[in-house]
Every structure is written in C-alpha cells, then in structure tokens.
Coordinates of C-alpha atoms in Angstrom, one line a residue:
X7 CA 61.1 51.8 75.6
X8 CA 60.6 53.8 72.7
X9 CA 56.9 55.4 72.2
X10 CA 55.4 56.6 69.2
X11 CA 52.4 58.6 69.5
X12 CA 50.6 58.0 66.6
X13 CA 47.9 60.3 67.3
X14 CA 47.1 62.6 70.3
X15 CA 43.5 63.5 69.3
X16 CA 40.2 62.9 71.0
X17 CA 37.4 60.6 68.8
X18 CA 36.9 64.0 66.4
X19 CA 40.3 64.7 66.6
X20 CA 41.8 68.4 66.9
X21 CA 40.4 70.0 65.0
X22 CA 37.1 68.8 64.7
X23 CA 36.6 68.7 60.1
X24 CA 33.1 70.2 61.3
X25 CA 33.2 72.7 63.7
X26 CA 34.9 76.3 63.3
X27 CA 35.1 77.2 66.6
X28 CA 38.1 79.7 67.8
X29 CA 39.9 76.4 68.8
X30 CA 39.2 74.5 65.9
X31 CA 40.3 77.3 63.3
X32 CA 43.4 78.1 65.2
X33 CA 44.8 74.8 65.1
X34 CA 43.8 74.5 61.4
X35 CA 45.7 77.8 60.9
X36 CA 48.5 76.5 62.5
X37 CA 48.4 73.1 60.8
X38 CA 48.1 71.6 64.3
X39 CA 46.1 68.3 63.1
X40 CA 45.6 65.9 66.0
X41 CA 44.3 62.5 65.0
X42 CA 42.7 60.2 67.2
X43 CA 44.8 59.0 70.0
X44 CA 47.1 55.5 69.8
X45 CA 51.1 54.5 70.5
X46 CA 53.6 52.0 68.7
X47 CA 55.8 50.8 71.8
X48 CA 59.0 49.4 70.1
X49 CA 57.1 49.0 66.7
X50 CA 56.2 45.6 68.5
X51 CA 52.9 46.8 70.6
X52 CA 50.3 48.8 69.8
X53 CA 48.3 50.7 72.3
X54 CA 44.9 51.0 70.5
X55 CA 44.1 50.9 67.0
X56 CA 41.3 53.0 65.7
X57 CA 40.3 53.8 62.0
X58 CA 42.8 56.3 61.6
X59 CA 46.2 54.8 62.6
X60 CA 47.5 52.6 60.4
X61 CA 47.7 55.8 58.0
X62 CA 48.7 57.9 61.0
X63 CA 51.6 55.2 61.3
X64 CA 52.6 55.4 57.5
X65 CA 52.6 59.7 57.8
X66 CA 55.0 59.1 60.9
X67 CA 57.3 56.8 58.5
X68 CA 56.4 53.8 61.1
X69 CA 55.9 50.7 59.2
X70 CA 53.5 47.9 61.7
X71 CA 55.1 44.7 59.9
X72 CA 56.7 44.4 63.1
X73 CA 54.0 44.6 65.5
X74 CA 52.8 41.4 67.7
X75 CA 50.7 42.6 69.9
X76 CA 47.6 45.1 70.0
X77 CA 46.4 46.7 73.4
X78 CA 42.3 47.8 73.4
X79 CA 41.3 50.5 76.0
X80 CA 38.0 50.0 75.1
X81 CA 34.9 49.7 72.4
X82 CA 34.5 52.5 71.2
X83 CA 34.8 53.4 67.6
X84 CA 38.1 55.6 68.0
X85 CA 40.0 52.9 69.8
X86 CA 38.8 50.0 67.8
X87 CA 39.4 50.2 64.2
X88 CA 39.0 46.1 63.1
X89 CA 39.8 46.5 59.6
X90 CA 43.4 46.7 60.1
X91 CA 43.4 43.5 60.8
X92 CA 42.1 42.6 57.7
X93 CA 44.4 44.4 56.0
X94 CA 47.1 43.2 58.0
X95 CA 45.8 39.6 56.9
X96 CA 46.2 40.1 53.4
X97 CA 50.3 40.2 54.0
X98 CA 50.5 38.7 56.7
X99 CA 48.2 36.1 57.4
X100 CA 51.1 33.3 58.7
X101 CA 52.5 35.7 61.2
X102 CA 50.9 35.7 65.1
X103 CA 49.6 38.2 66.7
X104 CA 47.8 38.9 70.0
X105 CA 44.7 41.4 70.4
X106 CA 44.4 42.1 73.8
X107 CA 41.9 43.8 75.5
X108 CA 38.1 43.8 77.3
X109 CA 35.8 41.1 75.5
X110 CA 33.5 44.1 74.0
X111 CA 36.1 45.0 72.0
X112 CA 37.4 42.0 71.3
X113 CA 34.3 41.1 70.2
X114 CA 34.0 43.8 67.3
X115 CA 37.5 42.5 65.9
X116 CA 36.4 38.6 65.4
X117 CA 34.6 38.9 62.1
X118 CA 38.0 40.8 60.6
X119 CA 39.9 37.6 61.3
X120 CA 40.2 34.5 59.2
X121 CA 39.5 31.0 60.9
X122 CA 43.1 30.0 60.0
X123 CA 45.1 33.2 61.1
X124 CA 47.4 33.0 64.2
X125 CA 45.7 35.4 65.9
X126 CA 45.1 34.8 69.4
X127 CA 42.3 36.6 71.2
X128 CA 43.1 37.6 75.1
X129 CA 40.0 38.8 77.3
X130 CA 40.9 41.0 80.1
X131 CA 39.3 42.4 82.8
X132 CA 41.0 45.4 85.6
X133 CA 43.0 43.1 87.8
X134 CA 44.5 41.0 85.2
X135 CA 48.6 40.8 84.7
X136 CA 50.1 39.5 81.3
X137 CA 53.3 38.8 80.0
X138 CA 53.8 39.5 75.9
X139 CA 57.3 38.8 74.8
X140 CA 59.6 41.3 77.7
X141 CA 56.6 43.0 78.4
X142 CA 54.6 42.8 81.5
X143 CA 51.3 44.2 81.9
X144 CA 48.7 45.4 84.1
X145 CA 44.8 46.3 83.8
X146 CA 43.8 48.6 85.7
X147 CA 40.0 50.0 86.0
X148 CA 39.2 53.2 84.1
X149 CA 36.5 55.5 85.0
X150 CA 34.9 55.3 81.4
X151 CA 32.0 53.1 80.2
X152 CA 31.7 52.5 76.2
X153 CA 28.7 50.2 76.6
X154 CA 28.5 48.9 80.5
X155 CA 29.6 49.9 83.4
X156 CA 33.6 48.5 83.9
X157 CA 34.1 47.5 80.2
X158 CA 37.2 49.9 79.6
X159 CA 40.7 49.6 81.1
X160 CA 44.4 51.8 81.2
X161 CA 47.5 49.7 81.4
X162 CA 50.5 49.4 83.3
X163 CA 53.6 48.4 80.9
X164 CA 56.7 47.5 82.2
X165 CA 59.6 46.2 80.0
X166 CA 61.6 44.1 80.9
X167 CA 64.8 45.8 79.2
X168 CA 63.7 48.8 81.5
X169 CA 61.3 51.6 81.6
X170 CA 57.8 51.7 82.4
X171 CA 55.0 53.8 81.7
X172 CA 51.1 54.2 82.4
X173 CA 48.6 54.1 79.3
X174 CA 45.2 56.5 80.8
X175 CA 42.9 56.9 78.1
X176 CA 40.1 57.4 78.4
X177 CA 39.3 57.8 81.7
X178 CA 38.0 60.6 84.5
X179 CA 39.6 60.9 87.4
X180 CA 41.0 57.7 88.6
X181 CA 39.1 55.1 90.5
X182 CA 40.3 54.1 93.7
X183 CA 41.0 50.4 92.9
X184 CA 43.9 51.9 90.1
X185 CA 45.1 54.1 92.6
X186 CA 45.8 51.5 95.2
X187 CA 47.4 48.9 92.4
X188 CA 49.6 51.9 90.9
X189 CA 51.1 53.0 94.8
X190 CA 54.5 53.5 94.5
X191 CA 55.0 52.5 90.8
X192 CA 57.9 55.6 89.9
X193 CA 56.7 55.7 86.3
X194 CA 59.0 56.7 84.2
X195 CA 56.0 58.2 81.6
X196 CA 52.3 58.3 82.1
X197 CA 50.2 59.5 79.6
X198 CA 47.2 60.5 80.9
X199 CA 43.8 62.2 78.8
X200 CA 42.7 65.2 79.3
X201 CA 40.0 65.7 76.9
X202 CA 37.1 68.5 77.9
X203 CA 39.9 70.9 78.7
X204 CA 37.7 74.5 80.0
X205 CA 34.5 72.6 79.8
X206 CA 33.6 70.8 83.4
X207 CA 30.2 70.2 82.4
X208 CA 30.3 67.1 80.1
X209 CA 30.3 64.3 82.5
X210 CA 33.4 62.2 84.3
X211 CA 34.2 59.9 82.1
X212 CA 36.8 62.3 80.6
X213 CA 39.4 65.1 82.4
X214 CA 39.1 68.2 82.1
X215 CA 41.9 71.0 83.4
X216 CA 40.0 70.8 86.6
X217 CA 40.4 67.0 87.5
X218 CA 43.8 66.3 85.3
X219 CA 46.1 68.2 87.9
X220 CA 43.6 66.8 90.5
X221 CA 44.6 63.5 89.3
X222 CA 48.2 64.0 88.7
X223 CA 48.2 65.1 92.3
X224 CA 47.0 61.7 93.6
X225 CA 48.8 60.2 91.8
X226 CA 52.1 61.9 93.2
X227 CA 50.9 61.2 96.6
X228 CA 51.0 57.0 96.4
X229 CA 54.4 57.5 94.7
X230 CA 52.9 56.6 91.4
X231 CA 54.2 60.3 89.7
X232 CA 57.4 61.4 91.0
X233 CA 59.0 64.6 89.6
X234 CA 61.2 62.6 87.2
X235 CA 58.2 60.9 85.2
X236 CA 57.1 62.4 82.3
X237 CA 53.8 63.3 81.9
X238 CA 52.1 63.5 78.3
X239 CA 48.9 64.8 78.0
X240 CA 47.0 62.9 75.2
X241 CA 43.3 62.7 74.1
X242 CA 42.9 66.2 73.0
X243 CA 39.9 68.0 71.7
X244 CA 38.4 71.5 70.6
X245 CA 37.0 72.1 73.9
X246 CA 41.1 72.8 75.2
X247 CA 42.4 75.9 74.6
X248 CA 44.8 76.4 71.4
X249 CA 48.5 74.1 71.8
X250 CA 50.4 77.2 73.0
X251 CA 47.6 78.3 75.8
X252 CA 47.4 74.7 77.0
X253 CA 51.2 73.9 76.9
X254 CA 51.3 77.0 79.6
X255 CA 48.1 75.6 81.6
X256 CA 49.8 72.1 81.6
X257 CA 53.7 73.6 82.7
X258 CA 53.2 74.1 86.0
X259 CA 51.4 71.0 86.2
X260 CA 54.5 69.0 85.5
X261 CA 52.6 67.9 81.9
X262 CA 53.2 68.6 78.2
X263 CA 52.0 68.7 75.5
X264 CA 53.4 66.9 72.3
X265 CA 52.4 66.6 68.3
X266 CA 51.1 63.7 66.4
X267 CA 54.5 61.7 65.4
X268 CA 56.4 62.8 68.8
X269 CA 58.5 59.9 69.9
X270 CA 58.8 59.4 73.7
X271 CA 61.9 57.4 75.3
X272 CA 60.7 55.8 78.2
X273 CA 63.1 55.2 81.1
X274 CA 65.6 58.1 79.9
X275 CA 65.6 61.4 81.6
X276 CA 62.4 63.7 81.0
X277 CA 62.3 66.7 79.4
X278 CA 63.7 69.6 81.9
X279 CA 60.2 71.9 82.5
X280 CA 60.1 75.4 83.8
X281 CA 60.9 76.0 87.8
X282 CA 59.4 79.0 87.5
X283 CA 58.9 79.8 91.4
X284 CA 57.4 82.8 91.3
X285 CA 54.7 84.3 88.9
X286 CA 52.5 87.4 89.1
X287 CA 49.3 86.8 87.0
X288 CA 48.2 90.5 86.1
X289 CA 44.5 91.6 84.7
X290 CA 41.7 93.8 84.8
X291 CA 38.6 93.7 86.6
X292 CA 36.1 90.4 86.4
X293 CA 39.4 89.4 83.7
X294 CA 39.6 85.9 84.8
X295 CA 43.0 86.2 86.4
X296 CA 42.4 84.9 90.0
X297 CA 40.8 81.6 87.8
X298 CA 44.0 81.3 86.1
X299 CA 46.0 82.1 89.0
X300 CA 44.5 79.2 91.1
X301 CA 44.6 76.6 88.2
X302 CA 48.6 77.4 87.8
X303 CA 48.8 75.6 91.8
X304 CA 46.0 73.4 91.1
X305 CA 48.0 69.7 90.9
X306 CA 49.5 71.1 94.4
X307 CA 48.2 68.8 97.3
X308 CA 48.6 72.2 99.8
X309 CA 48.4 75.7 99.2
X310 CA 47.7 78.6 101.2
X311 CA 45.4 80.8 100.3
X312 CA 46.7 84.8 101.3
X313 CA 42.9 86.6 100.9
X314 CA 44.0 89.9 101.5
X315 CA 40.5 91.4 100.9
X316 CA 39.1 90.0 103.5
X317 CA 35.3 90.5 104.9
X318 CA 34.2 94.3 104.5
X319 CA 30.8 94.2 106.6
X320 CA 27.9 95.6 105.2
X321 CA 28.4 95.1 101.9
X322 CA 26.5 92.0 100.7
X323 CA 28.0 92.1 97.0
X324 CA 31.6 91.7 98.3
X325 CA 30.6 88.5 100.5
X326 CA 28.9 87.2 97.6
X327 CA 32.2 87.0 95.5
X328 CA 34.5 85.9 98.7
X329 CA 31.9 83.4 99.2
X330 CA 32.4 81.9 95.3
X331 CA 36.7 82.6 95.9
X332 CA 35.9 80.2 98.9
X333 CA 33.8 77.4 97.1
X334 CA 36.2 76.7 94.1
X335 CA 39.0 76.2 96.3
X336 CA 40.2 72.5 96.8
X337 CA 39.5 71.2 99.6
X338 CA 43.6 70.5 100.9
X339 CA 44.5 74.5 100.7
X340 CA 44.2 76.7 103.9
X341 CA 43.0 80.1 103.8
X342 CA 44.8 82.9 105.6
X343 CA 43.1 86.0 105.8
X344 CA 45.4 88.8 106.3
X345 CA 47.5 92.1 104.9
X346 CA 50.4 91.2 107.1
X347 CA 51.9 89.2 103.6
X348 CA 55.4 89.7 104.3
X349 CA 54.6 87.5 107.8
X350 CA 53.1 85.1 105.9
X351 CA 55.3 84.4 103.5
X352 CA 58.1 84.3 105.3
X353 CA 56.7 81.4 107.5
X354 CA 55.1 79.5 104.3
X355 CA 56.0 75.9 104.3
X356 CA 53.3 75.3 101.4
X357 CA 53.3 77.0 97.8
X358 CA 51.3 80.3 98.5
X359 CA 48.6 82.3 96.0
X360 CA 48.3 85.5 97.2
X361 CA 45.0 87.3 95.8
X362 CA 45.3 90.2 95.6
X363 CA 47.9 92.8 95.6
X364 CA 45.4 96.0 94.8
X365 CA 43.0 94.6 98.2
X366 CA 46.8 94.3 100.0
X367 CA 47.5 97.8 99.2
X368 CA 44.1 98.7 100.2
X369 CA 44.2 97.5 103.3
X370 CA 47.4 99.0 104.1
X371 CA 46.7 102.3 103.7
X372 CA 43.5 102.1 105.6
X373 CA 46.0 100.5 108.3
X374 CA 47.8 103.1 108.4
X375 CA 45.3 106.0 107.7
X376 CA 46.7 107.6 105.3
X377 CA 43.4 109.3 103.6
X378 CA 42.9 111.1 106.9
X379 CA 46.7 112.6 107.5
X380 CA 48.5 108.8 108.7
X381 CA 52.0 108.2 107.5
X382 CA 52.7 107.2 103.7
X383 CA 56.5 106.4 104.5
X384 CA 55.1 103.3 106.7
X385 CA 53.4 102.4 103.4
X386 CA 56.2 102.2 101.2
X387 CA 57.8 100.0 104.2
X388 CA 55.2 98.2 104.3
X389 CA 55.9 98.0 100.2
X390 CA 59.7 97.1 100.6
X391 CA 59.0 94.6 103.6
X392 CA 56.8 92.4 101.1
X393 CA 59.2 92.5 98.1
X394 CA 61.5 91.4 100.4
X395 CA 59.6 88.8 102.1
X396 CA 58.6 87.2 97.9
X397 CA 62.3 87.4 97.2
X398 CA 63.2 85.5 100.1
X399 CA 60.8 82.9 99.7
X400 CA 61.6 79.5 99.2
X401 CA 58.5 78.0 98.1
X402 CA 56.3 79.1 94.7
X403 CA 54.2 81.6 95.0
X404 CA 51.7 83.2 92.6
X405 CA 50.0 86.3 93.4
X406 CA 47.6 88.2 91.7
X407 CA 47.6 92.1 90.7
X408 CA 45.1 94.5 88.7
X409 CA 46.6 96.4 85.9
X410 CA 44.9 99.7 86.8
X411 CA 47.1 101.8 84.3
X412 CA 45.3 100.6 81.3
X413 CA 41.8 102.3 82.6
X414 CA 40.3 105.1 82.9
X415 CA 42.3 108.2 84.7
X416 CA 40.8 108.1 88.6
X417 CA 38.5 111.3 88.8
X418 CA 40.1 112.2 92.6
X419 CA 43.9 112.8 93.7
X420 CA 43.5 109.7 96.1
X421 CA 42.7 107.2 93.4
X422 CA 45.4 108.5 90.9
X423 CA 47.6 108.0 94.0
X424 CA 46.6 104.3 94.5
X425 CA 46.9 103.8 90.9
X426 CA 50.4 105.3 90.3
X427 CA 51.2 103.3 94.0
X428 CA 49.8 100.1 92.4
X429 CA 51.7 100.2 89.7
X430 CA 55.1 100.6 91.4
X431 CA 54.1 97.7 93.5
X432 CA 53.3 95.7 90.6
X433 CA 56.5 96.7 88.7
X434 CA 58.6 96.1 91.8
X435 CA 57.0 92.5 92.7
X436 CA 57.6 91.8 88.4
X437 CA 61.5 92.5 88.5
X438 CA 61.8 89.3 91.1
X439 CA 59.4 87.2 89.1
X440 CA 60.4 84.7 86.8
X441 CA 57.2 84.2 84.8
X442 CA 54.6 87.0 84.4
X443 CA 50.6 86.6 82.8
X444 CA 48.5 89.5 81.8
X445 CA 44.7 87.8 81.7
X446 CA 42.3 89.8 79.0
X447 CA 38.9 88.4 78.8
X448 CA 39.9 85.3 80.2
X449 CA 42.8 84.5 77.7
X450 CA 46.1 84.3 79.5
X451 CA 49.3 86.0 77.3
X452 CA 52.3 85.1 79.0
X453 CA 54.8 88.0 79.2
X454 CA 57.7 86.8 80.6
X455 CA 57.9 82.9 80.8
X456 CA 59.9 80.9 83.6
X457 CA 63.4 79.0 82.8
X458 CA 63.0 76.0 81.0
X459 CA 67.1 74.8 82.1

C-alpha cells in the first residue's frame, strides 16, 4: 500500500494562524505548515476528509478522480469536510463512491449528495468488518467522543495485495476492546495521534508524550507493534514541542515524525531508526533532565530504576523530591536503590535509567571516607569499575549527570574536587555513549545523536 499523508495537523493545524506561541512561530519560521490530518491509500481510499484536503491533495500533486471510497473517524468538523462531495458531484456525479463511517458523520454528508448520485452510504459501528474492492477493514473503538459517547472509530486496513496498517486518530490511549481485536496483528504501519504533546492536562480523548509511548507499549505487548512496523505520529498541534525536539522525543520511542505530502509504503521495510544504546542526558540543577531522561525509556514495558541518592534521614526536602521521582514512575519499572552501579548493571536484564551520577559519586566518597583521610584511589576504582560495567552492558541504559562546570567556582577545596571529579566522570561515561543531551530550562539540545544505520 502506498500512503499519502495529506495532512499531519491537529483541527487548528501546526501552526495555529492565531496563536504566536514559541511553537507556533517556530514552525512558521521554518515553514513547517501542518494541515489538518487525512491519507490517500492508493489514490482509491481516503482516510478522512475535512475542509482542507482536497487542496492539501492538489498541493501534494495527488489528483482524487480516482478515489472510491472515503473512511470517517468521526464528526467532527476537521475530519468531516461534506463539500467535497459536492464538488466531486459536479464532475463526477455518474461514478460510485462509498462514504464509510459512524452514522453521525454520515449524517452531516447527506445533504451534499444528490438523490440520483451513486453514492452509497455505509453505517459502522466498532466491531464491524468490510470489504471495499481488495481492501478489508476493521472498526475498532476509539477513546474519543465528537457528540456521544462511542460515536468515533480507528481502522484496521489490510490489502489484499499486502500490507496492512492501523489508522488511530483521534483517540487517547486505547480502549481495551481495540486492544484485544488488534492482538497479534504485526502491522506493518500504525499511525497513531499524538496531539497535546507536553500538555497532560487536557483530557483523554487525545495522547500526549505521556500516554503515546504508553500506548505504543501495549500495543507491542499483544504483538500488534513489532520492531519492524512503522510508526507515524500524526495529529499534531502547538502544544508539541518544535518538529526537531519532537522527532528526538519520538526516536527512542520507535515513532517519527513526517511532513504534510510524505508518502508511506506500507508492507516494505521501515525506515532504519537510531539504536542508540546508551545516552547520558546532562543538565543543571531543577533543569528538567531526569524528566527527559525517563520519557526517553517511557514506551519500555520494564525498566530499572538505579536511585543512587537514596534516603538521607533527616532532611525532609530531599524525601519530598524522592517521593515525586517515585510517583511519576510507571507502574512496570523496579527501583534499585544503590551506589554499587557497576553490580547492577552488569546483572541488568531490563533497559536501566540511572539517576544520578553526581549522588553516585557522592555516595562513594562518603563510602569510602575520603573527606576525613579514606582512600581516593578506591574512588577512581570505583570510577573505572562503572565505565566498565556501562560499556559492557548489553541492554540501553540512560543515565543522568549534572554539568557542574558551567556554575559557579565551589568556595572550598572539597567541592572544586567533586566538581573537577564529576567532570572526569561525566567525560569518561560520554566517550562510550552514542547519543548525548544537555537539558537547559527544560529544552533538550542533543549533542551527539545515536546511529541512524
């Protein structure tokens, strides 16, 4: 199958014409103009039609005389544009096609159709399986209401000269009726929404970068996703971060991120992604890196969790934030508490985050007194025993790391001591890293990015 995406865009597209947001103006600058999300399978079927994409269509020099079938999601004004139907009946009023989709949509394209045109109306409610000319299709439930509870639906395409592919948009996280009927489908592409990107506070009927990986995840544990299927992000808004921040949230993920007008051969090989395996996510205090660290393994079904900073008693502020580490961890990672790190990840089975390097120094100098006369040679042991132990490893691994050398000079021989130790450790774990992040004020700046062959 061949896919066109005529538009990747949320309802207001990407950018928003009245907003001038960071988000918004960069994508403007960049002439990153996202319309509002469809796809010409074939140039036969068309997976939503909203006001925009006939034009859309014409801008990606696709032509729709040929199509015969049109695929609703649902009601609402970005998926259902009726008039193209009128102005598909003004050339070709003798040729058939079918408009597929749940009867509220439906519904809202009956007065665009002449009472003599070959169009055929075709209800359908999750459950339902059609056949349209080689094609063979699904509905499936979506988590999405446009006007009642269960009136929008994703489909499951298969054709029947090979390749098939999941249409999920719009939805939230996926209910568990589509999960069981999707078990062990091997899609060859999914595309799959993800429209409130950093904002998790604007309901479920959308993803966000919290639930998409959650999503992608269950769907790689019923054998739905496997790690040759392709898997398009689509849906965007403002509320993501700009294309090339996102395409680097979505990498590790497994998903991309593609332009209005990308075409998409289902059933052939996906594109190679980076296998980055291990990555040291750098930053300053409060900097947003351990968020950014734990969103890089957040479409893993097990991590463990190295807290190297354990409890410090006491000290009521500390708990406090190991207490908030703790909540936003999904509930399928395991949390090791420990400074012995070259133990642990020499006996990882799982993909390991290790937060943080500066507390893992910490608490190996206390270990081995140094401040009061103890041995600094069993440190740098200690120091050479981990960088061995990350090299070795055979799982991926993400660690976190303070750039201290960017501050202000430590007023006391033993913190210029920790800082200059700090930052050998941090340029020692670096050199057997294949992707690096430094996270300012929350904005990740890849420095070194993983292999993409």
């Amino acid at each position: 199958m061949e896919v066109v995406l005529l538009g990747t865009g949320s309802a207001d597209g990407w950018p928003n014409p009245f907003c001038v947001c960071a988000s918004c103006r960069t994508a403007a600058a960049r002439g990153e103009i996202r319309g509002q999300t469809a796809a010409l399978i074939d140039d036969v079927l068309l997976l939503d039609c909203g006001p925009e994409v006939p034009r859309a269509a014409v801008r990606a020099g696709r032509p729709l005389d040929a199509v015969r079938h049109i695929l609703f999601t649902h009601a609402h004004p970005d998926h259902v544009g009726p008039a193209a139907l009128l102005f598909r009946a003004w050339v070709q009023r003798d040729r058939p096609l079918d408009v597929v989709g749940p009867p509220e949509a439906l519904d809202l394209c009956r007065d665009w159709v002449g009472p003599d045109d070959p169009v055929r109306f075709v209800p359908v409610v999750p459950g339902d399986r059609i056949v349209l000319n080689g094609y063979e299709v699904r509905v499936l439930e979506a988590a999405h209401t446009a006007i009642r509870d269960g009136d929008s639906v994703l489909y499951d395409i298969a054709a029947s000269g090979g390749g098939r592919l999941l249409w999920a948009t719009d939805t939230g996280p996926l209910p568990s009726s589509t999960l069981d009927a999707v078990r062990d489908a091997r899609y060859d592409a999914v595309f799959l929404e993800e429209t409130f990107g950093t904002r998790t506070d604007l309901g479920a009927g959308h993803h966000d970068l919290t639930t998409f990986p959650r999503t992608v995840v269950a769907l790689r544990d019923i054998g739905a996703v496997t790690d040759a299927t392709d898997i398009v992000a689509v849906h965007l808004s403002h509320y993501n971060p700009p294309t090339s921040e996102l395409a680097e949230r979505l990498r590790p993920w497994g998903a991309r991120v593609v332009d209005d007008g990308a075409v998409v051969r289902v059933g052939e090989p996906a594109p190679r992604r980076g296998t980055s395996s291990r990555t040291l996510v750098l930053g300053g205090a409060r900097a947003g890196k351990s968020t950014y660290a734990e969103a890089l393994l957040a479409a893993e079904p097990r991590v463990t969790y190295l807290a190297t900073g354990g409890m410090q008693e006491g000290d009521p502020e500390w708990a406090e934030r190991v207490a908030l580490h703790r909540e936003r961890r999904p509930s399928g990672w395991t949390t090791v508490e420990t400074t012995d790190v070259a133990a642990a990840l020499a006996d990882a089975r799982d993909p390991v985050l290790l937060d943080c390097l500066g507390t893992w120094l910490t608490g190996r100098l206390d270990h081995h007194r140094v401040w009061t006369g103890g041995d600094w040679g069993a440190v740098d042991a200690d120091v050479a025993d981990l960088v061995a132990a990350w090299r070795a490893a055979r799982v991926p691994i993400v660690a976190v790391s303070n750039e201290v050398g960017s501050g202000v000079v430590p007023s006391t021989p033993a913190g210029r001591r920790f800082r200059d130790l700090l930052g050998r450790v941090n340029s020692a774990v670096v050199a057997e890293c294949e992707s690096v992040v430094l996270v300012v004020a929350g904005v990740p700046t890849p420095l070194r990015s993983g292999p993409t062959d």
